[in-house]
Amino acid sequence: MTTVAKPQFTAGLIVALVGAATLAGAWYFQLVVGLAPCPLCLEQRIPYYVGVPVALIAVLLAARGSVGGSRVVLGLAGLLMAAGAVLAAYHAGVEWHWWAGPTTCSGAGPVQGGNLLTDLSTARVVRCDEAPWRLAGISLAGYNALIAAALALIALTAAFKSDNRPATAHGSSSVSQ
């Protein structure tokens, strides 16, 4: 019988599910609400595109009882989420004009051929330094920084959790009676 590495299993599941929900939220704001993402917004999705499957691998390893393997893979997921948090915090700082964003941070509209001047005049430019939506003063990039930081903390805490022994029915004391 295989013993599940419970802390790693739970952490991996949380990172995978919350990460997938975060991506779904980004796609919802893009496709349903109509907020076109800027280049930094699109880059912030990359740690989730990689991190969610990595977290699922950690869940599978933990379910098979591979504590060491699940810890290593969760560490990788945590580092990915930490990188996402840093990128999102950078983007939020660009939106608040605390520092300059990349010079290439302007969205290009779809150019389909035909009349280039007409296409360019109707193209909607999405800037990285303007937050199109805020709730309680926090932009989507700001919320992403908070979510990614929380997921990094969850994943890295479970990755460095060393004691995975289940408690016994008589307590966890090692002193014999």
PDB file of C-alpha atoms in Angstrom:
ATOM      1  CA  MET A   1       0.000   0.000   0.000  1.00  0.00           C
ATOM      2  CA  THR A   2       1.384   3.402  -0.994  1.00  0.00           C
ATOM      3  CA  THR A   3       1.380   6.215   1.535  1.00  0.00           C
ATOM      4  CA  VAL A   4       0.369   9.549   0.048  1.00  0.00           C
ATOM      5  CA  ALA A   5       2.706  12.458   0.733  1.00  0.00           C
ATOM      6  CA  LYS A   6      -0.191  14.536   2.058  1.00  0.00           C
ATOM      7  CA  PRO A   7       1.388  18.013   2.455  1.00  0.00           C
ATOM      8  CA  GLN A   8       2.873  17.842  -1.041  1.00  0.00           C
ATOM      9  CA  PHE A   9      -0.328  16.398  -2.504  1.00  0.00           C
ATOM     10  CA  THR A  10      -2.449  19.159  -0.964  1.00  0.00           C
ATOM     11  CA  ALA A  11      -0.046  21.948  -1.884  1.00  0.00           C
ATOM     12  CA  GLY A  12       0.324  20.702  -5.464  1.00  0.00           C
ATOM     13  CA  LEU A  13      -3.442  20.473  -5.824  1.00  0.00           C
ATOM     14  CA  ILE A  14      -3.914  24.004  -4.483  1.00  0.00           C
ATOM     15  CA  VAL A  15      -1.242  25.420  -6.794  1.00  0.00           C
ATOM     16  CA  ALA A  16      -2.683  23.593  -9.816  1.00  0.00           C
ATOM     17  CA  LEU A  17      -6.316  24.515  -9.147  1.00  0.00           C
ATOM     18  CA  VAL A  18      -5.744  28.133  -8.127  1.00  0.00           C
ATOM     19  CA  GLY A  19      -3.248  28.562 -10.957  1.00  0.00           C
ATOM     20  CA  ALA A  20      -5.750  27.195 -13.487  1.00  0.00           C
ATOM     21  CA  ALA A  21      -8.468  29.437 -12.029  1.00  0.00           C
ATOM     22  CA  THR A  22      -6.146  32.431 -12.346  1.00  0.00           C
ATOM     23  CA  LEU A  23      -5.549  31.622 -16.012  1.00  0.00           C
ATOM     24  CA  ALA A  24      -9.296  31.180 -16.522  1.00  0.00           C
ATOM     25  CA  GLY A  25      -9.835  34.596 -14.948  1.00  0.00           C
ATOM     26  CA  ALA A  26      -7.288  36.179 -17.285  1.00  0.00           C
ATOM     27  CA  TRP A  27      -8.967  34.593 -20.282  1.00  0.00           C
ATOM     28  CA  TYR A  28     -12.381  35.699 -18.962  1.00  0.00           C
ATOM     29  CA  PHE A  29     -11.248  39.317 -18.719  1.00  0.00           C
ATOM     30  CA  GLN A  30      -9.777  39.067 -22.204  1.00  0.00           C
ATOM     31  CA  LEU A  31     -12.520  37.202 -24.074  1.00  0.00           C
ATOM     32  CA  VAL A  32     -15.717  38.073 -22.182  1.00  0.00           C
ATOM     33  CA  VAL A  33     -15.049  41.462 -20.619  1.00  0.00           C
ATOM     34  CA  GLY A  34     -13.001  42.610 -23.619  1.00  0.00           C
ATOM     35  CA  LEU A  35      -9.832  43.776 -21.865  1.00  0.00           C
ATOM     36  CA  ALA A  36      -7.057  43.173 -24.360  1.00  0.00           C
ATOM     37  CA  PRO A  37      -3.840  42.077 -22.629  1.00  0.00           C
ATOM     38  CA  CYS A  38      -0.644  44.035 -23.016  1.00  0.00           C
ATOM     39  CA  PRO A  39       2.675  42.261 -23.681  1.00  0.00           C
ATOM     40  CA  LEU A  40       3.524  42.154 -19.947  1.00  0.00           C
ATOM     41  CA  CYS A  41       0.086  40.678 -19.203  1.00  0.00           C
ATOM     42  CA  LEU A  42       0.768  37.894 -21.679  1.00  0.00           C
ATOM     43  CA  GLU A  43       4.229  37.258 -20.205  1.00  0.00           C
ATOM     44  CA  GLN A  44       2.698  36.953 -16.726  1.00  0.00           C
ATOM     45  CA  ARG A  45       0.699  33.955 -17.929  1.00  0.00           C
ATOM     46  CA  ILE A  46       3.805  31.931 -18.829  1.00  0.00           C
ATOM     47  CA  PRO A  47       4.646  30.849 -15.243  1.00  0.00           C
ATOM     48  CA  TYR A  48       1.068  29.549 -14.949  1.00  0.00           C
ATOM     49  CA  TYR A  49       1.170  27.754 -18.298  1.00  0.00           C
ATOM     50  CA  VAL A  50       4.275  25.914 -17.076  1.00  0.00           C
ATOM     51  CA  GLY A  51       3.554  25.866 -13.340  1.00  0.00           C
ATOM     52  CA  VAL A  52       0.092  24.283 -13.438  1.00  0.00           C
ATOM     53  CA  PRO A  53       1.267  21.110 -15.220  1.00  0.00           C
ATOM     54  CA  VAL A  54       4.365  21.008 -12.996  1.00  0.00           C
ATOM     55  CA  ALA A  55       2.135  21.199  -9.896  1.00  0.00           C
ATOM     56  CA  LEU A  56      -0.005  18.377 -11.312  1.00  0.00           C
ATOM     57  CA  ILE A  57       3.140  16.266 -11.712  1.00  0.00           C
ATOM     58  CA  ALA A  58       3.893  16.966  -8.043  1.00  0.00           C
ATOM     59  CA  VAL A  59       0.362  15.802  -7.168  1.00  0.00           C
ATOM     60  CA  LEU A  60       0.884  12.559  -9.085  1.00  0.00           C
ATOM     61  CA  LEU A  61       4.257  11.956  -7.432  1.00  0.00           C
ATOM     62  CA  ALA A  62       2.806  12.669  -3.992  1.00  0.00           C
ATOM     63  CA  ALA A  63      -0.114  10.329  -4.677  1.00  0.00           C
ATOM     64  CA  ARG A  64       2.387   7.581  -5.488  1.00  0.00           C
ATOM     65  CA  GLY A  65       4.198   8.219  -2.211  1.00  0.00           C
ATOM     66  CA  SER A  66       7.283   9.821  -3.744  1.00  0.00           C
ATOM     67  CA  VAL A  67       7.955  12.442  -1.094  1.00  0.00           C
ATOM     68  CA  GLY A  68      11.356  13.417  -2.474  1.00  0.00           C
ATOM     69  CA  GLY A  69      10.172  13.665  -6.056  1.00  0.00           C
ATOM     70  CA  SER A  70       7.075  15.645  -5.150  1.00  0.00           C
ATOM     71  CA  ARG A  71       9.166  18.022  -3.025  1.00  0.00           C
ATOM     72  CA  VAL A  72      11.592  18.704  -5.877  1.00  0.00           C
ATOM     73  CA  VAL A  73       8.809  19.260  -8.397  1.00  0.00           C
ATOM     74  CA  LEU A  74       6.875  21.468  -5.953  1.00  0.00           C
ATOM     75  CA  GLY A  75      10.052  23.476  -5.463  1.00  0.00           C
ATOM     76  CA  LEU A  76      10.156  24.046  -9.205  1.00  0.00           C
ATOM     77  CA  ALA A  77       6.480  25.065  -9.217  1.00  0.00           C
ATOM     78  CA  GLY A  78       7.183  27.424  -6.333  1.00  0.00           C
ATOM     79  CA  LEU A  79      10.079  29.028  -8.172  1.00  0.00           C
ATOM     80  CA  LEU A  80       7.889  29.470 -11.255  1.00  0.00           C
ATOM     81  CA  MET A  81       5.181  31.131  -9.170  1.00  0.00           C
ATOM     82  CA  ALA A  82       7.788  33.326  -7.449  1.00  0.00           C
ATOM     83  CA  ALA A  83       9.051  34.438 -10.872  1.00  0.00           C
ATOM     84  CA  GLY A  84       5.446  35.176 -11.846  1.00  0.00           C
ATOM     85  CA  ALA A  85       4.984  37.239  -8.671  1.00  0.00           C
ATOM     86  CA  VAL A  86       8.114  39.270  -9.431  1.00  0.00           C
ATOM     87  CA  LEU A  87       6.998  39.888 -13.023  1.00  0.00           C
ATOM     88  CA  ALA A  88       3.491  40.873 -11.885  1.00  0.00           C
ATOM     89  CA  ALA A  89       4.882  43.224  -9.218  1.00  0.00           C
ATOM     90  CA  TYR A  90       7.122  44.778 -11.882  1.00  0.00           C
ATOM     91  CA  HIS A  91       4.072  45.260 -14.123  1.00  0.00           C
ATOM     92  CA  ALA A  92       2.054  46.788 -11.276  1.00  0.00           C
ATOM     93  CA  GLY A  93       4.947  49.203 -10.667  1.00  0.00           C
ATOM     94  CA  VAL A  94       4.920  50.142 -14.334  1.00  0.00           C
ATOM     95  CA  GLU A  95       1.166  50.823 -14.088  1.00  0.00           C
ATOM     96  CA  TRP A  96       1.703  53.055 -11.035  1.00  0.00           C
ATOM     97  CA  HIS A  97       4.587  54.798 -12.897  1.00  0.00           C
ATOM     98  CA  TRP A  98       7.069  53.859 -10.172  1.00  0.00           C
ATOM     99  CA  TRP A  99       9.493  52.839 -12.916  1.00  0.00           C
ATOM    100  CA  ALA A 100       9.542  52.742 -16.692  1.00  0.00           C
ATOM    101  CA  GLY A 101       8.242  49.735 -18.543  1.00  0.00           C
ATOM    102  CA  PRO A 102       9.854  48.121 -21.557  1.00  0.00           C
ATOM    103  CA  THR A 103      10.054  50.305 -24.648  1.00  0.00           C
ATOM    104  CA  THR A 104       8.329  47.578 -26.646  1.00  0.00           C
ATOM    105  CA  CYS A 105       5.306  47.623 -24.370  1.00  0.00           C
ATOM    106  CA  SER A 106       2.660  48.518 -26.888  1.00  0.00           C
ATOM    107  CA  GLY A 107       0.206  46.003 -28.237  1.00  0.00           C
ATOM    108  CA  ALA A 108      -0.011  45.580 -31.952  1.00  0.00           C
ATOM    109  CA  GLY A 109      -3.401  45.084 -33.521  1.00  0.00           C
ATOM    110  CA  PRO A 110      -3.984  42.365 -36.038  1.00  0.00           C
ATOM    111  CA  VAL A 111      -2.756  43.299 -39.484  1.00  0.00           C
ATOM    112  CA  GLN A 112      -4.608  41.164 -41.990  1.00  0.00           C
ATOM    113  CA  GLY A 113      -3.209  42.524 -45.183  1.00  0.00           C
ATOM    114  CA  GLY A 114      -4.996  44.850 -47.548  1.00  0.00           C
ATOM    115  CA  ASN A 115      -4.720  48.498 -46.616  1.00  0.00           C
ATOM    116  CA  LEU A 116      -1.991  48.794 -43.996  1.00  0.00           C
ATOM    117  CA  LEU A 117      -2.823  52.417 -43.155  1.00  0.00           C
ATOM    118  CA  THR A 118      -6.452  51.525 -42.441  1.00  0.00           C
ATOM    119  CA  ASP A 119      -5.387  48.566 -40.329  1.00  0.00           C
ATOM    120  CA  LEU A 120      -2.970  50.725 -38.344  1.00  0.00           C
ATOM    121  CA  SER A 121      -5.498  53.509 -37.817  1.00  0.00           C
ATOM    122  CA  THR A 122      -8.099  51.081 -36.441  1.00  0.00           C
ATOM    123  CA  ALA A 123      -5.648  49.008 -34.373  1.00  0.00           C
ATOM    124  CA  ARG A 124      -6.122  49.316 -30.622  1.00  0.00           C
ATOM    125  CA  VAL A 125      -2.807  49.819 -28.867  1.00  0.00           C
ATOM    126  CA  VAL A 126      -2.641  48.216 -25.434  1.00  0.00           C
ATOM    127  CA  ARG A 127      -0.155  49.948 -23.162  1.00  0.00           C
ATOM    128  CA  CYS A 128       1.585  48.280 -20.247  1.00  0.00           C
ATOM    129  CA  ASP A 129       1.616  51.453 -18.159  1.00  0.00           C
ATOM    130  CA  GLU A 130      -2.158  51.900 -18.051  1.00  0.00           C
ATOM    131  CA  ALA A 131      -4.313  49.630 -15.896  1.00  0.00           C
ATOM    132  CA  PRO A 132      -7.642  49.185 -17.690  1.00  0.00           C
ATOM    133  CA  TRP A 133      -9.348  47.762 -14.574  1.00  0.00           C
ATOM    134  CA  ARG A 134      -8.911  48.137 -10.825  1.00  0.00           C
ATOM    135  CA  LEU A 135     -10.744  46.857  -7.780  1.00  0.00           C
ATOM    136  CA  ALA A 136     -10.037  48.575  -4.450  1.00  0.00           C
ATOM    137  CA  GLY A 137      -7.189  50.398  -6.185  1.00  0.00           C
ATOM    138  CA  ILE A 138      -5.436  47.187  -7.215  1.00  0.00           C
ATOM    139  CA  SER A 139      -4.993  46.288 -10.885  1.00  0.00           C
ATOM    140  CA  LEU A 140      -5.093  42.818 -12.386  1.00  0.00           C
ATOM    141  CA  ALA A 141      -1.283  42.810 -12.326  1.00  0.00           C
ATOM    142  CA  GLY A 142      -1.401  43.655  -8.625  1.00  0.00           C
ATOM    143  CA  TYR A 143      -3.838  40.840  -7.903  1.00  0.00           C
ATOM    144  CA  ASN A 144      -1.686  38.501  -9.952  1.00  0.00           C
ATOM    145  CA  ALA A 145       1.345  39.455  -7.850  1.00  0.00           C
ATOM    146  CA  LEU A 146      -0.580  38.582  -4.687  1.00  0.00           C
ATOM    147  CA  ILE A 147      -1.925  35.297  -6.070  1.00  0.00           C
ATOM    148  CA  ALA A 148       1.410  34.171  -7.505  1.00  0.00           C
ATOM    149  CA  ALA A 149       3.224  35.076  -4.272  1.00  0.00           C
ATOM    150  CA  ALA A 150       0.699  33.070  -2.228  1.00  0.00           C
ATOM    151  CA  LEU A 151       1.064  30.083  -4.558  1.00  0.00           C
ATOM    152  CA  ALA A 152       4.856  30.331  -4.372  1.00  0.00           C
ATOM    153  CA  LEU A 153       4.657  30.359  -0.583  1.00  0.00           C
ATOM    154  CA  ILE A 154       2.348  27.325  -0.532  1.00  0.00           C
ATOM    155  CA  ALA A 155       4.491  25.343  -2.964  1.00  0.00           C
ATOM    156  CA  LEU A 156       7.831  26.221  -1.381  1.00  0.00           C
ATOM    157  CA  THR A 157       6.570  25.563   2.148  1.00  0.00           C
ATOM    158  CA  ALA A 158       5.451  22.068   1.123  1.00  0.00           C
ATOM    159  CA  ALA A 159       8.665  21.527  -0.840  1.00  0.00           C
ATOM    160  CA  PHE A 160      10.756  22.203   2.256  1.00  0.00           C
ATOM    161  CA  LYS A 161       8.475  20.371   4.680  1.00  0.00           C
ATOM    162  CA  SER A 162      10.619  17.531   5.924  1.00  0.00           C
ATOM    163  CA  ASP A 163       8.335  15.535   8.224  1.00  0.00           C
ATOM    164  CA  ASN A 164       5.760  13.530   6.272  1.00  0.00           C
ATOM    165  CA  ARG A 165       5.227  10.762   8.789  1.00  0.00           C
ATOM    166  CA  PRO A 166       1.578  10.199   9.591  1.00  0.00           C
ATOM    167  CA  ALA A 167       0.599  10.538  13.236  1.00  0.00           C
ATOM    168  CA  THR A 168      -0.059   7.264  14.997  1.00  0.00           C
ATOM    169  CA  ALA A 169      -3.295   6.457  16.778  1.00  0.00           C
ATOM    170  CA  HIS A 170      -1.481   6.685  20.115  1.00  0.00           C
ATOM    171  CA  GLY A 171       0.156  10.017  19.494  1.00  0.00           C
ATOM    172  CA  SER A 172       3.482  10.911  17.979  1.00  0.00           C
ATOM    173  CA  SER A 173       5.700  10.420  21.020  1.00  0.00           C
ATOM    174  CA  SER A 174       8.813   8.395  20.372  1.00  0.00           C
ATOM    175  CA  VAL A 175       9.227   7.505  24.051  1.00  0.00           C
ATOM    176  CA  SER A 176       8.195   3.909  24.711  1.00  0.00           C
ATOM    177  CA  GLN A 177       6.095   3.175  27.728  1.00  0.00           C
TER     178      GLN A 177
END
